[in-house]
CSV table of C-alpha atoms and ligand atoms in Angstrom, one decimal:
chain,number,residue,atom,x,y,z
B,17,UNK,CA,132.7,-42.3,-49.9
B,18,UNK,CA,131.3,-45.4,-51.0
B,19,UNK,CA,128.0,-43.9,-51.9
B,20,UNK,CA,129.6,-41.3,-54.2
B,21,UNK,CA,132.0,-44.1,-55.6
B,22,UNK,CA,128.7,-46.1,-56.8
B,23,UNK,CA,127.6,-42.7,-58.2
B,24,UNK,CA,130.7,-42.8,-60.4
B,25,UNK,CA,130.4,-46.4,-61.2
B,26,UNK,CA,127.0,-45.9,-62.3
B,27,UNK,CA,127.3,-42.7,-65.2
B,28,UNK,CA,130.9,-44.0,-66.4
B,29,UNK,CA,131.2,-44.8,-69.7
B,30,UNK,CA,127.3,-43.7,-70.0
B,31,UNK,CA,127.0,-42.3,-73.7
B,32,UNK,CA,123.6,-40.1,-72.7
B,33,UNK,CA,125.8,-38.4,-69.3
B,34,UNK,CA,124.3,-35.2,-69.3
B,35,UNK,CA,127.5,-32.6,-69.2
B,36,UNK,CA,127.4,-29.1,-69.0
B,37,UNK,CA,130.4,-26.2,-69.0
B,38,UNK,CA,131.5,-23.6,-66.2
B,39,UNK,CA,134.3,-21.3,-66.6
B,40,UNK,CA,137.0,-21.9,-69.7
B,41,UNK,CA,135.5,-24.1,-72.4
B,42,UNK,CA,137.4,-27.4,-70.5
B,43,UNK,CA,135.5,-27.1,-67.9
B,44,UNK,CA,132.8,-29.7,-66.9
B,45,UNK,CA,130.1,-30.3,-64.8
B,46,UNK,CA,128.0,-33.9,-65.5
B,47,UNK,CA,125.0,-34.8,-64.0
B,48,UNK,CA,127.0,-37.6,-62.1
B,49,UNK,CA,128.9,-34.2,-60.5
B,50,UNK,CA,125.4,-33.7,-59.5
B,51,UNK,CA,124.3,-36.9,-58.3
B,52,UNK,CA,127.8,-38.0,-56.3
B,53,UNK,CA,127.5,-34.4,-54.3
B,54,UNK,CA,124.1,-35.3,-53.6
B,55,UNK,CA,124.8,-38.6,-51.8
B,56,UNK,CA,127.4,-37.4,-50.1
B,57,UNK,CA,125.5,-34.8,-48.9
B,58,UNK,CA,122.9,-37.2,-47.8
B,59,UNK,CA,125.1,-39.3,-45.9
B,60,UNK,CA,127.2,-36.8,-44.2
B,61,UNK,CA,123.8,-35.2,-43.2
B,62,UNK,CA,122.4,-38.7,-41.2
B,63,UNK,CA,124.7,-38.1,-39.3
B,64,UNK,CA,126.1,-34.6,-38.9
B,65,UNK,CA,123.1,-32.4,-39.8
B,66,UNK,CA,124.6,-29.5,-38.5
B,67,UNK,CA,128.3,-29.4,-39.6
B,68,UNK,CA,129.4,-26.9,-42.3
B,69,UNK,CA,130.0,-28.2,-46.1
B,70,UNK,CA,132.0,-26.8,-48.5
B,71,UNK,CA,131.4,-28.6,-51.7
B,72,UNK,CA,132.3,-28.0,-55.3
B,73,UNK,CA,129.4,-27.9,-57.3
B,74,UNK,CA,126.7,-26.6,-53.9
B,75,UNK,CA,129.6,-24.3,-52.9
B,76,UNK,CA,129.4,-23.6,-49.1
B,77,UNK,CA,126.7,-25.0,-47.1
B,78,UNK,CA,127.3,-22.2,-43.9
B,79,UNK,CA,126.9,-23.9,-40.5
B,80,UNK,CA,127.6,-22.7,-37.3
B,81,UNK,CA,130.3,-25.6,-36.6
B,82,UNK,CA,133.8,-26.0,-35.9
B,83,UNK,CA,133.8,-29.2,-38.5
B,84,UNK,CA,134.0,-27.9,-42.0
B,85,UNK,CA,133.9,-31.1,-44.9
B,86,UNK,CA,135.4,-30.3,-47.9
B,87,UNK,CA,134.3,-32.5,-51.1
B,88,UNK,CA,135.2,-33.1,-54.7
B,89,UNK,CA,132.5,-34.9,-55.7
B,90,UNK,CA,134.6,-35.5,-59.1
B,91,UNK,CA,138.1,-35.0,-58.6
B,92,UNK,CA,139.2,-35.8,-62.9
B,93,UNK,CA,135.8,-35.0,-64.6
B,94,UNK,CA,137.2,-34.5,-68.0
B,95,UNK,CA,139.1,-38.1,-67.5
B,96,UNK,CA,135.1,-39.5,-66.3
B,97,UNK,CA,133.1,-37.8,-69.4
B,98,UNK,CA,136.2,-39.4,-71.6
B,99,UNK,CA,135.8,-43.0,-69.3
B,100,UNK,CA,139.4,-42.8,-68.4
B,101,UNK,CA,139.2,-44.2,-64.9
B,102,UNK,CA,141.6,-42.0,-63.7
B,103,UNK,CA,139.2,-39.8,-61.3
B,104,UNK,CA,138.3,-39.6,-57.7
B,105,UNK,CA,135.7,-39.1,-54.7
B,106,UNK,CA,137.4,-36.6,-52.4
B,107,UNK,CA,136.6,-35.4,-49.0
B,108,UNK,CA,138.6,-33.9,-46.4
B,109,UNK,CA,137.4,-32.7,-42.7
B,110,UNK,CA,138.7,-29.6,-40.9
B,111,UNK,CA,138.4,-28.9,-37.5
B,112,UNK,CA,138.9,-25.6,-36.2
B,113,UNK,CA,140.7,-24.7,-39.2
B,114,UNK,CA,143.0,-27.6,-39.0
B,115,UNK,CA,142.8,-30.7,-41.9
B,116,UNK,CA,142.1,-34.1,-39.3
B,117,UNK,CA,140.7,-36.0,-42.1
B,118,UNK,CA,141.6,-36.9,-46.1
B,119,UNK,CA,139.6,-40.1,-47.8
B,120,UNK,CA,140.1,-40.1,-51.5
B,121,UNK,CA,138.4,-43.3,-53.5
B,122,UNK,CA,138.8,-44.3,-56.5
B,123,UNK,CA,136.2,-47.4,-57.7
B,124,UNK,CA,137.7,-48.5,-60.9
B,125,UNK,CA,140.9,-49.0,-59.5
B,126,UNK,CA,139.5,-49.9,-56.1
B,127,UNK,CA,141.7,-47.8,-54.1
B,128,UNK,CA,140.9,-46.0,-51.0
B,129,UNK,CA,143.1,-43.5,-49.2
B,130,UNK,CA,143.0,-42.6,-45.7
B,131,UNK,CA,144.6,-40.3,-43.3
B,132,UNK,CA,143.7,-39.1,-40.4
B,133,UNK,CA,146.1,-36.2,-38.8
B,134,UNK,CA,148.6,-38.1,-36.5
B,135,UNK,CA,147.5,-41.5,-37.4
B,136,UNK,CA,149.5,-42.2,-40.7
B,137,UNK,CA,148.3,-42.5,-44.0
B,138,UNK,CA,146.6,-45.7,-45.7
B,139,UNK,CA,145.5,-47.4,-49.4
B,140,UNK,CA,143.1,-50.0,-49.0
B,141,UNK,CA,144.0,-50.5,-44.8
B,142,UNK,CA,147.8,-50.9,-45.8
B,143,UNK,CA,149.8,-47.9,-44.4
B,144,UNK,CA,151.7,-46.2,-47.0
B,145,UNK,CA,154.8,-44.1,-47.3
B,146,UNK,CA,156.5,-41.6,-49.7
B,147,UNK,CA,159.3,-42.4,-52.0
B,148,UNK,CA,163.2,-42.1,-50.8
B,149,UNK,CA,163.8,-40.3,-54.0
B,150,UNK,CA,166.6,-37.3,-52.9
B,151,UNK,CA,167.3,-35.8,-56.6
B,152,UNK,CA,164.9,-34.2,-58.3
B,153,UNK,CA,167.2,-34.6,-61.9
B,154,UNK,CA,166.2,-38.9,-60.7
B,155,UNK,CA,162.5,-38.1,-60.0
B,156,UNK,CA,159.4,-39.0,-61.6
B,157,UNK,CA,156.6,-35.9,-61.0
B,158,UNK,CA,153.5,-35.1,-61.6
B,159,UNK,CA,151.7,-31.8,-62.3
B,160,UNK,CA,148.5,-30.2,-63.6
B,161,UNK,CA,147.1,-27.5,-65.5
B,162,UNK,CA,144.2,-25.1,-64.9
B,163,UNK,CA,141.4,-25.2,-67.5
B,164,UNK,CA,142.3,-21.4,-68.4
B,165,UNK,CA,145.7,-20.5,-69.0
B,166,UNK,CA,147.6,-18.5,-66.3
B,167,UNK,CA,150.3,-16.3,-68.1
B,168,UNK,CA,153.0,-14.9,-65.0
B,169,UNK,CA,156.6,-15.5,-64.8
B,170,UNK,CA,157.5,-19.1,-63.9
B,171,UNK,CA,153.7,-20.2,-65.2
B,172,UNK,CA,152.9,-23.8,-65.5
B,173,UNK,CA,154.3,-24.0,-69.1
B,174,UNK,CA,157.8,-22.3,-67.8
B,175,UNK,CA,158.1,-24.8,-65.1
B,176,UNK,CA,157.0,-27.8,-67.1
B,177,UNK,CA,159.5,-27.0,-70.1
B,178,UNK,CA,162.2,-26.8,-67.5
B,179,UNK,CA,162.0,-30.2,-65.8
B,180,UNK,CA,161.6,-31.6,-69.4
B,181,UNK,CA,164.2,-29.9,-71.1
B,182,UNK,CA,166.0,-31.6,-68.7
B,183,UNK,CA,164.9,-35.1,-69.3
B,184,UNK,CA,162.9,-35.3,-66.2
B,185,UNK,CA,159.6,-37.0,-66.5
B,186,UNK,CA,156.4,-35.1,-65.6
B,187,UNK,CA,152.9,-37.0,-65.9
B,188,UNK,CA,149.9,-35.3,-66.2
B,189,UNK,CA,147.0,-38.1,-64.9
B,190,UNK,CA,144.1,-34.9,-64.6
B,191,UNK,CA,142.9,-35.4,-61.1
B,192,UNK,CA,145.0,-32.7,-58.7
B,193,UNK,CA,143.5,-35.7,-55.7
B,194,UNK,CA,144.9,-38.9,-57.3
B,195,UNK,CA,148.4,-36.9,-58.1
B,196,UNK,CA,148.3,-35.8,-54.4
B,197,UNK,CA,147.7,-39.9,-53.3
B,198,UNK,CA,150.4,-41.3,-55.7
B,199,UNK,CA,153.1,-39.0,-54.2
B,200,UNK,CA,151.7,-40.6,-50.7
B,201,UNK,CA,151.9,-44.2,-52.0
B,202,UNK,CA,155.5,-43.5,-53.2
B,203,UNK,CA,154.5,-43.9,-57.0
B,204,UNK,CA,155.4,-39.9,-57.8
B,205,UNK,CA,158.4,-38.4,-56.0
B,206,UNK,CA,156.5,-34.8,-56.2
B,207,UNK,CA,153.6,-32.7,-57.1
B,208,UNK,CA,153.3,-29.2,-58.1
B,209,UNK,CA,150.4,-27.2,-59.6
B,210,UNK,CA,149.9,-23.5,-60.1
B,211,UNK,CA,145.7,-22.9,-59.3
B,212,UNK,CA,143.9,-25.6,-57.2
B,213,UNK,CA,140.8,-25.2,-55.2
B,214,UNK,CA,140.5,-26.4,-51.2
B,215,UNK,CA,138.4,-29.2,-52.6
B,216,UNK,CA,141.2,-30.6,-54.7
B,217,UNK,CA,143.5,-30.7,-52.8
B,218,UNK,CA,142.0,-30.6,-49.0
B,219,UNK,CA,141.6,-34.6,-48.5
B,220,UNK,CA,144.9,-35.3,-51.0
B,221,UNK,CA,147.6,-32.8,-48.6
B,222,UNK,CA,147.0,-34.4,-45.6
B,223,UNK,CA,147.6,-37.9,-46.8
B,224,UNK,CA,151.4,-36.7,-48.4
B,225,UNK,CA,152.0,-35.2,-44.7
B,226,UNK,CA,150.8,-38.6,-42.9
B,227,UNK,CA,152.7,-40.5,-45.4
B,228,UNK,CA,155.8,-38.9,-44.2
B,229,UNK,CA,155.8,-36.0,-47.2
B,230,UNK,CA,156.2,-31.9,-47.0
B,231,UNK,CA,153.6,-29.8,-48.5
B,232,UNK,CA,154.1,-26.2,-48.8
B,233,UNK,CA,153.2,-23.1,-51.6
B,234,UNK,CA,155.8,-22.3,-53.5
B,235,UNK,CA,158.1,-20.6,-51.6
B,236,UNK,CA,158.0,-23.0,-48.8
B,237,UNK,CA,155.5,-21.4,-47.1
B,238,UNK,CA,153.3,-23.7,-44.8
B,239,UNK,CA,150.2,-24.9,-47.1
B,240,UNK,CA,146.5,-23.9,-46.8
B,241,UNK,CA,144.4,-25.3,-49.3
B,242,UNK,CA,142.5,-21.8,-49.7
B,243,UNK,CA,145.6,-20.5,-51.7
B,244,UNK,CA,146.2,-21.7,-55.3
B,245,UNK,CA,150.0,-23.3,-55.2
B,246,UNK,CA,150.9,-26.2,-54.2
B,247,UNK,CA,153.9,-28.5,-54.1
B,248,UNK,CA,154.0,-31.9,-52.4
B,249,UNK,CA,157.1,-33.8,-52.1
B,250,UNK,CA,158.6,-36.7,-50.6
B,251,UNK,CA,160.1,-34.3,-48.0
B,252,UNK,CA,163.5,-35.3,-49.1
B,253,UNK,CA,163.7,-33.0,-52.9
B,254,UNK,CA,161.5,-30.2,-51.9
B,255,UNK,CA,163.8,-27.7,-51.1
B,256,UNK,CA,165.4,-28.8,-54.6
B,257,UNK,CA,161.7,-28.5,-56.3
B,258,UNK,CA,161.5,-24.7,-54.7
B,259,UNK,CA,164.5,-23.5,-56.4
B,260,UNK,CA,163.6,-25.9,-59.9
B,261,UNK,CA,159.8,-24.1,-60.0
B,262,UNK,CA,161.3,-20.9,-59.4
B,263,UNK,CA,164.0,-20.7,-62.0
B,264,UNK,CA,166.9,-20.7,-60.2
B,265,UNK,CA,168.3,-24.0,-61.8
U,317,IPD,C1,140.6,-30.6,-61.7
U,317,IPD,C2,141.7,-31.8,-61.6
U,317,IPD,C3,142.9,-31.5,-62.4
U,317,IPD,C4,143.5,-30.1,-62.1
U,317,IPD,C5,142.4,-29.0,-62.2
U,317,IPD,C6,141.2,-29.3,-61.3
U,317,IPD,P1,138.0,-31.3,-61.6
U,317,IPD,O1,139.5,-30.9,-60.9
U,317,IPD,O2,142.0,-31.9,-60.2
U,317,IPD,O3,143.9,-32.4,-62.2
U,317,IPD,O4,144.6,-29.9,-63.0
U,317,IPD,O5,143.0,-27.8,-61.8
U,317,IPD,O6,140.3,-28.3,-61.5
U,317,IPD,O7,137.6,-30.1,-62.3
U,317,IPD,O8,138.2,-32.5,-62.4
U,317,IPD,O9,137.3,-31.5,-60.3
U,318,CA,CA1,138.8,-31.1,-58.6
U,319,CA,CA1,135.2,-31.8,-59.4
């Protein structure tokens, strides 16, 4: 964590940061993308040589292990190429298919999330807890949008007009991990976004559950994060979010 959070430290606010583009002209890939994955990589490999990676940019790293990492070496790489320090180091660990582990840092705000499955969930060694928020018309949400547009009923710009035609107010910070934190620190009463990877949202979903929160696809299905939707609540408006994202209000 802490060697991919100097990474970041290092390229932010560089004016030479080497970017390049992947899919959708949006989005990015920097050399610090790069450079974090690769010492993460290093340090995981010191000492677990042989455990199975899945990784953004390297993709899957196939090992013959029940432990399975899952890392974001950017999570919010268009907010880092801008040097809005609004962006992340994620990694999550899965055992046998289960999520046991979430660490999400972020160095310019010096936060650090932890979770570990049945242990709670932590910022900076302080246990945290979701909000007590029970109305989703009170609620302050979060969301995000993927880098090429997704045109299906309820879409994200069908559910987002909804909630604000409403009055209700929906941020957008640009890292799917940091949303997935706030709603575990209480700060957002709810997340929901239409197309995530597992390595956006692998580390973020188990700190909402060990903070006390539901996470579940859309129709309240139990969440994997190898399925695009995902809604994280407080626990206490998620039924209410269901029927809000699919149009039934
Ligand atoms: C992105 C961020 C963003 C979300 C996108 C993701 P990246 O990850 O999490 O908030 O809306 O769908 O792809 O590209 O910055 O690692
Ligand atoms: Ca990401
Ligand atoms: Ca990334």
């Amino acid at each position: 964590m802490e060697a991919g959070g100097r990474v970041l430290q290092h390229f932010f606010n560089n004016k030479n940061l080497q970017i390049s583009h992947k899919d959708g002209i949006n989005n990015l890939v920097t050399e610090a993308d790069h450079a974090s994955e690769k010492a993460i990589f290093d340090t995981i490999r010191e000492s677990f040589p042989d455990h199975f990676i899945l990784s953004e940019e390297a993709g899957e790293i196939i090992m013959d292990s029940e432990y399975k990492w899952i890392i974001d070496p950017i999570d919010g790489t268009i907010n880092f190429a801008h040097g809005i320090p609004i962006c992340c180091v994620s990694i999550g660990i899965e055992h046998k298919g289960e999520m046991i582990m979430g660490a999400v840092y972020n160095p310019f705000l010096k936060e650090f999330f932890f979770a570990e499955k049945g242990g709670g969930a932590y910022l900076n060694e302080e246990k945290i807890h979701v909000s007590k928020q029970n109305e989703v018309i009170k609620a302050c949400l979060v969301t995000g949008f993927p880098y090429t547009y997704i045109d299906m009923p309820n879409g994200p710009l069908e559910c987002f007009e909804r909630f604000i035609r409403k009055g209700i107010p929906v941020r957008r910070l640009g890292s799917a991990a940091m949303d997935l934190c706030w709603v575990a620190a209480g700060r957002f009463d709810g997340f929901y976004e239409h197309k995530l990877n597992a390595w956006d949202s692998a580390a973020g979903f188990l700190l909402v559950e060990e903070a006390g929160g539901k996470v579940t696809d859309f129709n309240g299905n139990k969440y994997s994060p190898y399925q695009p939707q995902i809604l994280a609540t407080n626990g206490n408006i998620h039924d209410e979010m269901i029927t809000w994202i699919q149009g039934q209000q």
